[in-house]
Short mmCIF file of C-alpha atoms and ligand atoms in Angstrom, two decimals:
data_model
loop_
_atom_site.label_atom_id
_atom_site.label_comp_id
_atom_site.label_asym_id
_atom_site.label_seq_id
_atom_site.Cartn_x
_atom_site.Cartn_y
_atom_site.Cartn_z
CA MET A 96 -115.93 -23.10 -40.31
CA THR A 97 -117.76 -26.25 -41.47
CA THR A 98 -117.21 -28.29 -44.59
CA ASN A 99 -119.97 -29.82 -46.67
CA THR A 100 -119.24 -33.26 -45.25
CA GLN A 101 -119.45 -32.32 -41.55
CA LYS A 102 -122.55 -32.92 -39.49
CA LEU A 103 -124.04 -29.54 -38.50
CA SER A 104 -125.19 -28.47 -35.04
CA LEU A 105 -128.53 -26.94 -34.07
CA PRO A 106 -128.83 -23.12 -33.85
CA GLU A 107 -128.60 -21.43 -30.44
CA ASN A 108 -130.45 -18.19 -31.15
CA PRO A 109 -133.43 -18.65 -33.47
CA ARG A 110 -134.11 -15.57 -35.59
CA HIS A 111 -137.43 -13.79 -35.07
CA PHE A 112 -138.76 -12.60 -38.46
CA GLY A 113 -141.25 -9.78 -38.99
CA LEU A 114 -143.38 -9.25 -42.10
CA TYR A 115 -141.69 -7.73 -45.15
CA ILE A 116 -143.69 -4.89 -46.73
CA ASN A 117 -142.55 -2.05 -48.99
CA GLY A 118 -138.88 -2.97 -48.91
CA ARG A 119 -138.52 -3.16 -45.12
CA TRP A 120 -139.27 -5.23 -42.05
CA VAL A 121 -142.54 -4.51 -40.28
CA GLU A 122 -142.37 -4.51 -36.47
CA THR A 123 -143.81 -7.67 -34.93
CA ALA A 124 -145.27 -5.94 -31.85
CA GLY A 125 -148.91 -6.78 -31.15
CA ARG A 126 -148.96 -9.72 -33.54
CA LYS A 127 -148.96 -13.45 -32.88
CA VAL A 128 -145.52 -15.07 -32.65
CA MET A 129 -145.36 -18.37 -34.54
CA GLU A 130 -142.70 -20.78 -33.30
CA ARG A 131 -141.26 -23.41 -35.59
CA TYR A 132 -139.66 -26.52 -34.10
CA SER A 133 -137.42 -28.74 -36.22
CA PRO A 134 -139.46 -31.87 -36.99
CA ALA A 135 -136.33 -34.00 -36.78
CA HIS A 136 -135.08 -32.71 -33.42
CA GLY A 137 -137.99 -30.99 -31.66
CA VAL A 138 -135.88 -27.84 -31.16
CA LEU A 139 -137.07 -24.24 -31.68
CA VAL A 140 -135.45 -23.03 -34.93
CA THR A 141 -137.32 -19.91 -36.09
CA LYS A 142 -140.01 -17.48 -35.00
CA THR A 143 -142.26 -15.79 -37.52
CA THR A 144 -145.18 -13.39 -37.36
CA GLY A 145 -148.88 -14.12 -37.71
CA GLY A 146 -150.03 -11.54 -40.26
CA THR A 147 -153.55 -10.10 -40.04
CA GLU A 148 -156.17 -9.02 -42.56
CA LYS A 149 -154.94 -5.44 -42.08
CA ASP A 150 -151.39 -6.53 -42.95
CA VAL A 151 -152.56 -8.21 -46.15
CA ASN A 152 -154.54 -5.11 -47.12
CA GLU A 153 -151.51 -2.93 -46.52
CA ALA A 154 -149.23 -5.22 -48.54
CA VAL A 155 -151.71 -5.36 -51.44
CA ALA A 156 -152.06 -1.57 -51.43
CA VAL A 157 -148.27 -1.17 -51.52
CA ALA A 158 -147.96 -3.74 -54.33
CA ARG A 159 -150.74 -1.96 -56.26
CA LYS A 160 -148.97 1.38 -55.88
CA ALA A 161 -145.67 -0.12 -57.03
CA PHE A 162 -147.43 -1.60 -60.05
CA GLU A 163 -149.23 1.60 -60.99
CA ASN A 164 -146.17 3.85 -60.63
CA ARG A 165 -144.34 1.56 -63.08
CA SER A 166 -141.16 1.53 -60.99
CA TRP A 167 -140.82 -2.11 -62.08
CA ALA A 168 -143.24 -2.67 -64.97
CA GLY A 169 -141.78 0.39 -66.74
CA LEU A 170 -138.22 -0.95 -66.77
CA SER A 171 -136.74 -2.65 -69.80
CA GLY A 172 -136.32 -6.42 -69.86
CA GLN A 173 -132.60 -5.88 -69.49
CA GLN A 174 -133.03 -3.78 -66.33
CA ARG A 175 -135.29 -6.41 -64.80
CA ALA A 176 -132.82 -9.11 -65.82
CA ASP A 177 -130.01 -7.22 -64.05
CA VAL A 178 -131.91 -7.39 -60.76
CA LEU A 179 -132.68 -11.09 -61.18
CA LEU A 180 -129.03 -11.87 -61.98
CA LYS A 181 -127.85 -9.96 -58.91
CA ALA A 182 -130.40 -11.88 -56.86
CA ALA A 183 -128.98 -15.18 -58.19
CA ASN A 184 -125.51 -14.17 -57.01
CA LEU A 185 -126.80 -13.10 -53.61
CA ILE A 186 -128.60 -16.44 -53.21
CA ARG A 187 -125.26 -18.15 -53.81
CA ASP A 188 -123.55 -15.85 -51.29
CA ARG A 189 -126.11 -16.85 -48.64
CA ALA A 190 -126.56 -20.44 -49.82
CA GLU A 191 -125.42 -22.16 -46.63
CA GLU A 192 -127.58 -19.97 -44.38
CA LEU A 193 -130.59 -20.66 -46.62
CA ALA A 194 -129.89 -24.41 -46.81
CA VAL A 195 -129.56 -24.80 -43.04
CA LEU A 196 -132.82 -22.91 -42.40
CA GLU A 197 -134.58 -24.97 -45.06
CA THR A 198 -133.40 -28.21 -43.48
CA LEU A 199 -134.30 -27.13 -39.95
CA GLU A 200 -137.82 -26.06 -40.90
CA THR A 201 -138.69 -28.87 -43.32
CA GLY A 202 -136.69 -31.82 -41.98
CA LYS A 203 -135.16 -32.52 -45.40
CA PRO A 204 -131.51 -33.66 -45.69
CA ILE A 205 -128.93 -30.88 -45.77
CA THR A 206 -127.35 -32.13 -49.00
CA GLN A 207 -130.77 -31.91 -50.67
CA SER A 208 -131.36 -28.39 -49.35
CA ARG A 209 -127.96 -27.31 -50.64
CA GLY A 210 -128.84 -28.70 -54.07
CA GLU A 211 -132.22 -26.96 -54.09
CA ILE A 212 -130.71 -23.58 -53.17
CA GLN A 213 -128.07 -23.81 -55.92
CA ALA A 214 -130.69 -24.92 -58.45
CA SER A 215 -132.88 -22.00 -57.39
CA ALA A 216 -130.10 -19.51 -58.13
CA GLY A 217 -129.96 -21.03 -61.63
CA ILE A 218 -133.70 -20.50 -62.08
CA TYR A 219 -133.30 -16.77 -61.35
CA GLU A 220 -130.67 -16.69 -64.10
CA TYR A 221 -132.98 -18.47 -66.52
CA ALA A 222 -135.83 -16.08 -65.69
CA ALA A 223 -133.48 -13.12 -66.26
CA GLY A 224 -133.08 -14.36 -69.83
CA ALA A 225 -136.85 -14.82 -70.11
CA ALA A 226 -137.40 -11.18 -69.06
CA ARG A 227 -135.48 -10.18 -72.19
CA MET A 228 -137.17 -12.78 -74.41
CA LEU A 229 -140.73 -11.80 -73.58
CA HIS A 230 -142.36 -10.46 -76.72
CA GLY A 231 -145.59 -10.31 -78.65
CA ASP A 232 -146.56 -10.74 -82.27
CA SER A 233 -147.43 -8.64 -85.29
CA PHE A 234 -149.76 -9.00 -88.30
CA ASN A 235 -148.62 -7.43 -91.51
CA ASN A 236 -151.24 -9.23 -93.60
CA LEU A 237 -154.32 -7.15 -92.78
CA GLY A 238 -154.22 -4.92 -95.86
CA ASP A 239 -152.10 -1.99 -96.93
CA ASN A 240 -153.51 0.49 -94.42
CA VAL A 241 -153.73 -1.66 -91.31
CA PHE A 242 -151.18 -3.13 -88.99
CA GLY A 243 -151.97 -5.55 -86.17
CA LEU A 244 -150.02 -5.81 -82.92
CA VAL A 245 -150.25 -8.37 -80.14
CA THR A 246 -148.50 -7.14 -77.03
CA ARG A 247 -148.04 -8.71 -73.62
CA GLU A 248 -148.48 -6.65 -70.48
CA PRO A 249 -147.84 -7.69 -66.88
CA ILE A 250 -151.14 -8.81 -65.38
CA GLY A 251 -150.78 -6.64 -62.27
CA VAL A 252 -150.61 -7.59 -58.59
CA VAL A 253 -150.04 -11.30 -58.01
CA GLY A 254 -150.80 -13.21 -54.81
CA LEU A 255 -148.33 -16.07 -54.36
CA ILE A 256 -149.24 -18.87 -51.94
CA THR A 257 -146.69 -21.66 -51.47
CA PRO A 258 -146.49 -25.01 -49.59
CA TRP A 259 -143.99 -26.46 -47.12
CA ASN A 260 -142.43 -29.31 -49.09
CA PHE A 261 -139.98 -27.29 -51.23
CA PRO A 262 -140.35 -23.79 -49.76
CA PHE A 263 -137.44 -22.07 -51.49
CA PHE A 264 -137.40 -24.13 -54.68
CA ILE A 265 -141.11 -23.71 -55.39
CA LEU A 266 -140.84 -19.99 -54.62
CA SER A 267 -138.01 -19.92 -57.18
CA GLU A 268 -140.09 -21.73 -59.79
CA ARG A 269 -142.69 -18.94 -59.53
CA LEU A 270 -141.29 -15.64 -58.26
CA PRO A 271 -138.54 -14.81 -60.79
CA PHE A 272 -140.97 -15.52 -63.65
CA ILE A 273 -143.61 -13.27 -62.10
CA LEU A 274 -141.00 -10.56 -61.63
CA ALA A 275 -139.64 -11.07 -65.16
CA SER A 276 -143.10 -10.27 -66.51
CA GLY A 277 -143.18 -6.93 -64.63
CA CYS A 278 -145.80 -7.81 -62.01
CA THR A 279 -145.71 -6.97 -58.32
CA VAL A 280 -146.26 -9.59 -55.62
CA VAL A 281 -147.66 -10.35 -52.18
CA ALA A 282 -146.39 -13.75 -51.06
CA LYS A 283 -147.64 -16.05 -48.32
CA PRO A 284 -145.38 -19.02 -47.60
CA SER A 285 -146.52 -21.99 -45.51
CA ASP A 286 -146.58 -21.08 -41.83
CA LEU A 287 -144.34 -24.13 -41.20
CA THR A 288 -141.55 -22.99 -43.51
CA SER A 289 -141.49 -19.21 -43.94
CA ALA A 290 -137.87 -18.31 -43.21
CA THR A 291 -136.27 -18.67 -46.63
CA THR A 292 -139.06 -16.74 -48.40
CA LEU A 293 -138.50 -13.87 -45.96
CA ILE A 294 -134.76 -13.94 -46.59
CA MET A 295 -135.49 -13.80 -50.33
CA ALA A 296 -137.29 -10.50 -49.72
CA GLU A 297 -134.12 -9.11 -48.10
CA ILE A 298 -132.06 -10.43 -51.01
CA LEU A 299 -134.27 -8.85 -53.67
CA THR A 300 -134.15 -5.44 -52.00
CA GLN A 301 -130.37 -5.75 -51.88
CA ALA A 302 -130.37 -6.74 -55.56
CA GLY A 303 -132.12 -3.46 -56.44
CA LEU A 304 -135.79 -4.47 -56.67
CA PRO A 305 -137.85 -1.30 -56.10
CA ASP A 306 -139.69 -1.10 -52.76
CA GLY A 307 -143.17 -2.58 -52.75
CA VAL A 308 -142.61 -4.95 -55.68
CA PHE A 309 -142.15 -8.04 -53.48
CA ASN A 310 -143.91 -8.23 -50.12
CA VAL A 311 -144.26 -11.15 -47.71
CA VAL A 312 -147.08 -11.60 -45.21
CA THR A 313 -146.57 -14.72 -43.12
CA GLY A 314 -149.26 -16.42 -41.08
CA ALA A 315 -152.06 -18.95 -41.18
CA GLY A 316 -153.69 -20.09 -44.41
CA SER A 317 -157.10 -19.56 -42.83
CA VAL A 318 -156.26 -15.86 -42.31
CA VAL A 319 -153.61 -14.60 -44.73
CA GLY A 320 -154.35 -17.15 -47.49
CA GLU A 321 -158.11 -16.59 -47.31
CA VAL A 322 -157.80 -12.79 -47.40
CA LEU A 323 -155.44 -12.97 -50.39
CA SER A 324 -157.72 -15.37 -52.29
CA HIS A 325 -160.76 -13.14 -51.76
CA HIS A 326 -158.95 -9.83 -52.23
CA PRO A 327 -160.58 -7.64 -54.91
CA ASP A 328 -157.31 -5.89 -55.74
CA ILE A 329 -155.30 -9.04 -56.54
CA ASP A 330 -155.31 -9.65 -60.31
CA MET A 331 -153.87 -13.14 -60.32
CA LEU A 332 -153.22 -15.84 -57.77
CA SER A 333 -150.50 -18.44 -58.04
CA PHE A 334 -151.36 -21.19 -55.59
CA THR A 335 -149.31 -24.32 -54.98
CA GLY A 336 -150.71 -26.78 -52.46
CA SER A 337 -153.32 -29.46 -51.95
CA THR A 338 -156.22 -30.01 -54.33
CA SER A 339 -158.73 -29.46 -51.49
CA VAL A 340 -157.38 -25.99 -50.60
CA GLY A 341 -156.97 -25.29 -54.34
CA LYS A 342 -160.74 -25.70 -54.70
CA ARG A 343 -161.35 -23.14 -51.93
CA VAL A 344 -158.98 -20.72 -53.63
CA LEU A 345 -160.77 -21.25 -56.96
CA ALA A 346 -164.14 -20.45 -55.39
CA ALA A 347 -162.77 -17.42 -53.52
CA SER A 348 -161.24 -16.02 -56.70
CA ALA A 349 -164.62 -15.77 -58.42
CA GLY A 350 -165.36 -12.46 -56.66
CA ASN A 351 -163.18 -10.44 -59.04
CA PHE A 352 -162.44 -13.11 -61.69
CA LYS A 353 -158.80 -13.47 -60.67
CA LYS A 354 -156.71 -15.36 -63.13
CA LEU A 355 -155.42 -18.51 -61.45
CA SER A 356 -152.39 -20.72 -61.65
CA LEU A 357 -153.08 -23.80 -59.53
CA GLU A 358 -150.35 -26.39 -58.94
CA LEU A 359 -151.97 -29.13 -56.90
CA GLY A 360 -151.65 -32.72 -55.77
CA GLY A 361 -150.81 -35.95 -57.57
CA LYS A 362 -150.98 -39.73 -57.32
CA ASN A 363 -148.31 -40.42 -59.85
CA PRO A 364 -147.61 -43.76 -61.52
CA HIS A 365 -144.31 -45.40 -62.36
CA VAL A 366 -144.90 -47.87 -65.19
CA VAL A 367 -142.22 -50.57 -65.37
CA PHE A 368 -142.25 -52.81 -68.45
CA ALA A 369 -140.55 -56.22 -68.45
CA ASP A 370 -137.97 -54.96 -70.97
CA ALA A 371 -136.76 -52.12 -68.71
CA ARG A 372 -133.21 -51.99 -67.37
CA LEU A 373 -134.39 -53.31 -64.02
CA GLU A 374 -131.57 -52.08 -61.76
CA GLU A 375 -132.06 -48.53 -63.02
CA ALA A 376 -135.84 -48.77 -62.73
CA VAL A 377 -135.56 -50.04 -59.14
CA ASP A 378 -133.30 -47.14 -58.23
CA GLY A 379 -135.65 -44.65 -59.92
CA VAL A 380 -138.74 -46.06 -58.23
CA ILE A 381 -137.08 -45.84 -54.79
CA PHE A 382 -135.95 -42.28 -55.51
CA GLY A 383 -139.47 -41.46 -56.74
CA PHE A 384 -141.29 -42.50 -53.58
CA CYS A 385 -138.62 -41.73 -50.95
CA PHE A 386 -137.20 -38.41 -52.18
CA ASN A 387 -138.14 -35.66 -49.69
CA ALA A 388 -139.56 -38.47 -47.50
CA GLY A 389 -142.31 -38.95 -50.08
CA GLN A 390 -143.55 -35.39 -49.59
CA CYS A 391 -143.08 -34.55 -53.24
CA CYS A 392 -145.99 -33.61 -55.51
CA VAL A 393 -144.47 -35.35 -58.55
CA GLY A 394 -143.07 -38.34 -56.62
CA GLY A 395 -144.22 -41.73 -57.91
CA SER A 396 -146.43 -43.34 -55.24
CA ARG A 397 -147.99 -46.03 -57.46
CA LEU A 398 -145.84 -48.70 -59.08
CA LEU A 399 -147.45 -50.37 -62.09
CA VAL A 400 -145.21 -53.33 -62.88
CA GLU A 401 -145.57 -55.89 -65.68
CA LYS A 402 -146.76 -59.10 -64.06
CA SER A 403 -144.04 -61.33 -65.55
CA ILE A 404 -141.33 -59.47 -63.60
CA GLN A 405 -143.31 -58.50 -60.49
CA ALA A 406 -141.70 -61.00 -58.10
CA GLU A 407 -138.16 -60.23 -59.29
CA PHE A 408 -138.79 -56.48 -59.15
CA GLU A 409 -140.20 -56.63 -55.62
CA HIS A 410 -137.17 -58.64 -54.50
CA LEU A 411 -134.79 -56.06 -56.00
CA LEU A 412 -136.75 -53.20 -54.40
CA ILE A 413 -136.56 -54.67 -50.90
CA GLU A 414 -132.89 -55.47 -51.29
CA LYS A 415 -131.98 -51.93 -52.40
CA LEU A 416 -134.27 -50.16 -49.93
CA GLY A 417 -132.27 -51.73 -47.10
CA ARG A 418 -129.29 -49.59 -48.14
CA LEU A 419 -131.19 -46.28 -48.08
CA ARG A 420 -129.87 -43.91 -45.40
CA VAL A 421 -132.79 -42.52 -43.38
CA GLY A 422 -131.89 -40.26 -40.48
CA ASP A 423 -130.79 -36.90 -39.07
CA PRO A 424 -131.23 -34.29 -41.82
CA LEU A 425 -128.23 -32.33 -40.51
CA ASP A 426 -125.98 -35.29 -41.34
CA PRO A 427 -124.62 -34.97 -44.93
CA GLU A 428 -124.79 -38.77 -45.25
CA THR A 429 -128.59 -38.79 -44.84
CA GLN A 430 -130.76 -39.39 -47.93
CA VAL A 431 -134.22 -39.33 -46.34
CA GLY A 432 -135.04 -36.97 -43.48
CA ALA A 433 -138.04 -36.23 -41.29
CA ILE A 434 -141.75 -35.73 -41.94
CA VAL A 435 -142.70 -32.05 -41.75
CA SER A 436 -145.29 -32.05 -38.95
CA ASP A 437 -147.18 -34.16 -36.40
CA LYS A 438 -150.30 -33.84 -38.55
CA GLN A 439 -148.58 -35.14 -41.68
CA HIS A 440 -146.92 -37.92 -39.66
CA GLU A 441 -150.31 -39.04 -38.33
CA THR A 442 -151.85 -38.95 -41.83
CA ILE A 443 -149.14 -41.19 -43.24
CA CYS A 444 -149.32 -43.67 -40.35
CA ASP A 445 -153.11 -43.78 -40.72
CA TYR A 446 -152.81 -44.68 -44.42
CA ILE A 447 -150.30 -47.43 -43.63
CA GLU A 448 -152.82 -48.90 -41.17
CA ARG A 449 -155.65 -48.58 -43.71
CA GLY A 450 -153.55 -50.32 -46.39
CA THR A 451 -153.21 -53.39 -44.21
CA LYS A 452 -156.87 -53.30 -43.14
CA GLN A 453 -158.08 -53.04 -46.75
CA GLY A 454 -156.17 -56.21 -47.71
CA ALA A 455 -152.92 -55.00 -49.28
CA ARG A 456 -149.80 -57.06 -48.52
CA LEU A 457 -147.18 -55.15 -46.51
CA LEU A 458 -143.93 -55.93 -48.28
CA THR A 459 -141.51 -53.89 -46.23
CA GLN A 460 -141.30 -51.04 -43.76
CA GLY A 461 -137.61 -50.35 -44.43
CA THR A 462 -135.18 -49.31 -41.72
CA VAL A 463 -134.45 -46.19 -39.66
CA SER A 464 -131.22 -45.62 -37.75
CA ALA A 465 -131.73 -46.52 -34.08
CA THR A 466 -130.29 -43.19 -32.91
CA VAL A 467 -132.88 -41.12 -34.73
CA LYS A 468 -135.69 -39.46 -32.77
CA GLY A 469 -138.34 -37.13 -34.17
CA LEU A 470 -140.99 -37.37 -36.87
CA PHE A 471 -139.79 -40.14 -39.15
CA VAL A 472 -141.67 -42.71 -41.25
CA GLN A 473 -139.95 -45.81 -42.52
CA PRO A 474 -140.25 -46.23 -46.32
CA THR A 475 -143.13 -48.64 -46.77
CA ILE A 476 -144.19 -50.81 -49.73
CA PHE A 477 -147.56 -52.49 -50.24
CA SER A 478 -148.12 -55.18 -52.86
CA ASP A 479 -151.39 -56.74 -54.13
CA VAL A 480 -152.97 -53.29 -54.17
CA THR A 481 -156.14 -52.70 -56.18
CA SER A 482 -157.27 -49.40 -57.72
CA GLU A 483 -160.15 -49.03 -55.22
CA MET A 484 -157.99 -49.07 -52.07
CA ASP A 485 -157.34 -45.73 -50.34
CA ILE A 486 -153.58 -46.23 -50.69
CA ALA A 487 -154.06 -46.43 -54.49
CA THR A 488 -156.35 -43.42 -54.85
CA ASP A 489 -155.30 -40.84 -52.24
CA GLU A 490 -152.26 -38.59 -52.20
CA ILE A 491 -150.62 -39.85 -48.99
CA PHE A 492 -147.61 -37.51 -49.19
CA GLY A 493 -145.23 -39.85 -47.38
CA PRO A 494 -142.76 -42.61 -48.31
CA VAL A 495 -145.42 -45.20 -49.14
CA LEU A 496 -145.49 -47.16 -52.42
CA SER A 497 -148.47 -49.15 -53.73
CA ILE A 498 -147.75 -51.90 -56.26
CA LEU A 499 -150.35 -52.78 -58.92
CA PRO A 500 -149.48 -55.35 -61.63
CA PHE A 501 -150.49 -55.10 -65.31
CA GLU A 502 -150.29 -57.40 -68.35
CA THR A 503 -150.69 -55.17 -71.42
CA VAL A 504 -149.77 -51.60 -72.38
CA ASN A 505 -153.44 -50.63 -72.55
CA GLU A 506 -154.08 -52.05 -69.10
CA ALA A 507 -151.11 -50.07 -67.74
CA ILE A 508 -152.46 -46.85 -69.28
CA THR A 509 -155.95 -47.51 -67.89
CA ILE A 510 -154.64 -48.10 -64.36
CA ALA A 511 -152.34 -45.07 -64.62
CA ASN A 512 -155.33 -42.91 -65.54
CA THR A 513 -157.58 -44.32 -62.80
CA THR A 514 -157.12 -41.27 -60.60
CA ILE A 515 -158.59 -37.81 -60.21
CA TYR A 516 -155.04 -36.45 -60.59
CA GLY A 517 -152.83 -35.88 -63.63
CA LEU A 518 -149.61 -34.37 -62.37
CA SER A 519 -146.80 -36.68 -63.54
CA ALA A 520 -145.91 -40.17 -64.72
CA THR A 521 -142.70 -42.12 -65.20
CA ILE A 522 -142.15 -44.92 -67.72
CA TRP A 523 -139.34 -47.46 -67.59
CA THR A 524 -138.79 -49.38 -70.83
CA GLN A 525 -136.32 -49.88 -73.65
CA ASN A 526 -139.09 -50.35 -76.18
CA LEU A 527 -139.85 -47.12 -78.05
CA SER A 528 -143.42 -48.16 -78.88
CA HIS A 529 -144.21 -48.93 -75.24
CA ALA A 530 -142.70 -45.60 -74.21
CA MET A 531 -144.61 -43.56 -76.79
CA ASP A 532 -147.92 -45.38 -76.22
CA ALA A 533 -147.63 -44.62 -72.51
CA VAL A 534 -146.48 -41.01 -73.07
CA ARG A 535 -149.48 -40.38 -75.30
CA GLY A 536 -151.99 -42.40 -73.29
CA ILE A 537 -151.31 -41.15 -69.77
CA ARG A 538 -153.02 -37.88 -68.94
CA ALA A 539 -150.40 -35.98 -66.96
CA GLY A 540 -148.64 -32.63 -67.21
CA ARG A 541 -145.14 -34.05 -66.86
CA VAL A 542 -143.91 -37.41 -68.12
CA TRP A 543 -140.45 -38.91 -67.63
CA VAL A 544 -139.03 -41.83 -69.61
CA ASN A 545 -136.18 -43.80 -68.00
CA THR A 546 -135.58 -41.04 -65.46
CA THR A 547 -137.74 -39.35 -62.84
CA ILE A 548 -138.12 -36.00 -61.02
CA SER A 549 -135.45 -34.46 -63.21
CA GLY A 550 -135.30 -31.37 -65.40
CA GLY A 551 -134.67 -27.67 -65.26
CA PRO A 552 -136.54 -24.40 -65.65
CA GLU A 553 -136.73 -24.69 -69.46
CA LEU A 554 -139.69 -27.10 -69.45
CA PRO A 555 -143.14 -26.11 -68.12
CA ALA A 556 -144.60 -27.64 -64.96
CA GLY A 557 -148.28 -28.16 -64.27
CA GLY A 558 -151.04 -30.70 -64.10
CA PHE A 559 -153.99 -32.21 -65.97
CA LYS A 560 -157.35 -32.94 -64.32
CA GLN A 561 -157.52 -32.08 -60.58
CA SER A 562 -153.76 -31.53 -60.42
CA GLY A 563 -154.16 -27.95 -61.52
CA ILE A 564 -154.65 -25.16 -63.99
CA GLY A 565 -151.95 -23.27 -65.88
CA ARG A 566 -148.21 -23.78 -66.23
CA GLU A 567 -145.20 -22.51 -64.32
CA THR A 568 -141.58 -22.21 -65.55
CA GLY A 569 -140.19 -22.08 -69.06
CA ILE A 570 -141.19 -19.21 -71.31
CA TYR A 571 -144.77 -20.39 -70.61
CA GLY A 572 -144.16 -19.49 -66.96
CA VAL A 573 -143.53 -15.83 -67.79
CA GLU A 574 -146.34 -15.60 -70.33
CA GLU A 575 -148.75 -16.98 -67.74
CA TYR A 576 -148.38 -13.71 -65.77
CA THR A 577 -149.21 -11.46 -68.71
CA GLU A 578 -152.37 -10.16 -70.30
CA ILE A 579 -152.56 -10.11 -74.08
CA LYS A 580 -153.58 -6.91 -75.83
CA ALA A 581 -154.58 -6.82 -79.52
CA THR A 582 -154.11 -3.47 -81.27
CA HIS A 583 -155.30 -2.56 -84.79
CA ILE A 584 -153.53 0.45 -86.22
CA ALA A 585 -155.05 2.11 -89.29
CA PHE A 586 -152.79 4.56 -91.00
CA GLY A 587 -154.48 5.19 -94.36
CA PRO A 588 -157.52 7.33 -95.16
CA ARG A 589 -160.70 6.03 -93.50
CA THR A 590 -163.54 4.72 -95.67
CA PRO A 591 -166.52 6.73 -94.32
CA TRP A 592 -169.28 4.76 -92.56
CA VAL A 593 -171.72 7.61 -92.87
CA SER A 594 -171.64 9.09 -96.36
P1 NAD B 629 -151.94 -26.87 -48.35
O1 NAD B 629 -152.95 -26.84 -49.42
O2 NAD B 629 -152.37 -27.30 -47.01
O3 NAD B 629 -151.29 -25.42 -48.15
C1 NAD B 629 -150.66 -24.72 -49.21
C2 NAD B 629 -150.61 -23.25 -48.87
O4 NAD B 629 -151.96 -22.76 -48.78
C3 NAD B 629 -149.98 -22.93 -47.52
O5 NAD B 629 -149.27 -21.73 -47.59
C4 NAD B 629 -151.19 -22.77 -46.61
O6 NAD B 629 -150.93 -21.98 -45.47
C5 NAD B 629 -152.16 -22.10 -47.55
N1 NAD B 629 -153.57 -22.24 -47.18
C6 NAD B 629 -154.13 -23.10 -46.30
N2 NAD B 629 -155.45 -22.89 -46.22
C7 NAD B 629 -155.74 -21.89 -47.07
C8 NAD B 629 -156.94 -21.23 -47.46
N3 NAD B 629 -158.12 -21.56 -46.93
N4 NAD B 629 -156.88 -20.25 -48.39
C9 NAD B 629 -155.71 -19.92 -48.96
N5 NAD B 629 -154.53 -20.49 -48.62
C10 NAD B 629 -154.55 -21.48 -47.69
O7 NAD B 629 -150.74 -27.75 -48.90
P2 NAD B 629 -149.43 -28.18 -48.12
O8 NAD B 629 -149.81 -29.21 -47.13
O9 NAD B 629 -148.68 -26.98 -47.66
O10 NAD B 629 -148.56 -28.83 -49.30
C11 NAD B 629 -148.75 -30.12 -49.74
C12 NAD B 629 -149.62 -30.16 -50.98
O11 NAD B 629 -149.07 -29.33 -51.99
C13 NAD B 629 -149.70 -31.53 -51.62
O12 NAD B 629 -151.03 -31.78 -52.00
C14 NAD B 629 -148.80 -31.41 -52.85
O13 NAD B 629 -149.11 -32.31 -53.89
C15 NAD B 629 -149.02 -30.01 -53.23
N6 NAD B 629 -147.92 -29.51 -54.06
C16 NAD B 629 -148.11 -29.37 -55.39
C17 NAD B 629 -147.05 -28.94 -56.21
C18 NAD B 629 -147.22 -28.79 -57.70
O14 NAD B 629 -146.37 -28.16 -58.31
N7 NAD B 629 -148.26 -29.32 -58.29
C19 NAD B 629 -145.82 -28.66 -55.64
C20 NAD B 629 -145.67 -28.82 -54.26
C21 NAD B 629 -146.73 -29.23 -53.48
#
């Protein structure tokens, strides 16, 4: 028995997961075994299965059948809500198992994983309510003999492709909404972090979801992801990942005009005005670029600070960063864990080198506990950055902050918008005019004022520009997975067309 404050130990017998199709596990025989090593410890933690084109075709056929037979779409909102509520309870029952797997596969701190699992259970509860709220519209103003109806129908079979940075939480920001709408699903999690998505399949079956409604095919993006994106029998694709792969998915979807929800990358600004409560802004900026070791799509990786307070703000940042606890993700004291993979680690280190080469001033590389081995990057801050430097334009996806000063509100808005992305922005000020000018001026799907990376399932998430298409979560998140049907009903005598 462990308590939430004890450091956990590594697992002795990693579980070997199969694929999950039609409400049961598919045998792994004859398929590639994918081994996942904890990025913080280098220890084997899970084995998953490399799905093939045939597996995807089978899963899509099963999902199609489950959609057509209306075993799910034909239920009432209340019946669908019952399943989602049971699923929320089962997530809570298995919360520690899910949190440990999430930490081992991603390298994120165990306290963070525990928080994400609990929050996910809450999202299933919210979506259960949304299943009962989903409704259309009516027009009673079309004349005495005509009535107009606008109804929403589930769009059909949805392909769901997710990334490695918040495997369970991002799944939870999509899946319960898709299910609430009445659709069926074939999911493909990142090959680095598949375990918790597979466990969710078990949970949903246990919660009473009919067989074939939720299927999981694990494996490589170049195989499973490509087949799903091109598949002629997928009606809609929900893709969360990088902008570059998002563009491939967009092109692949043209074959059958799939509807798309694309949640992509960001290069998000924090704008700090001189009148901000500086201690709070410093804390928020550090949280913004270090949370999840900087591997957070909405994390603030550019700091736009008013020139008159730049020196003071940089001093406060360095001072506070020294107290950040970077280390073993299995230790409940840890705030920043490991980087997910060798490849991501190399990318981040390469950008840090480029920042120095391109003339930015390295302000700090933070600290890492001396006992820590594995894939870690010290939180790093560059000052004197200009908008042309790679560290100011590219999504690094690591704990690296680029500081760019500004002198006027308009200049801050211009710098904030100097990016191909438009995912999020954070504004720190006590001046309402500054806040509203920046809220209106910055082109981003999510804006925070005097807080960052906060919120719940009520508000929609999504991006402007190359950060994506469509919205997830909120009532918008359920509607996104529906088609709209307009029906005219004439009930009086018909005026003849041919006399
Ligand atoms: P990625 O684009 O490399 O992979 C995302 C998913 O796509 C994975 O499951 C991967 O296996 C799959 N994939 C890879 N190649 C594919 C292909 N050719 N066709 C179809 N699928 C393919 O992204 P990642 O490295 O896993 O995640 C990090 C990225 O995700 C960052 O850019 C981050 O900003 C973004 N992200 C965005 C949001 C958001 O809500 N906007 C949330 C989280 C992460």
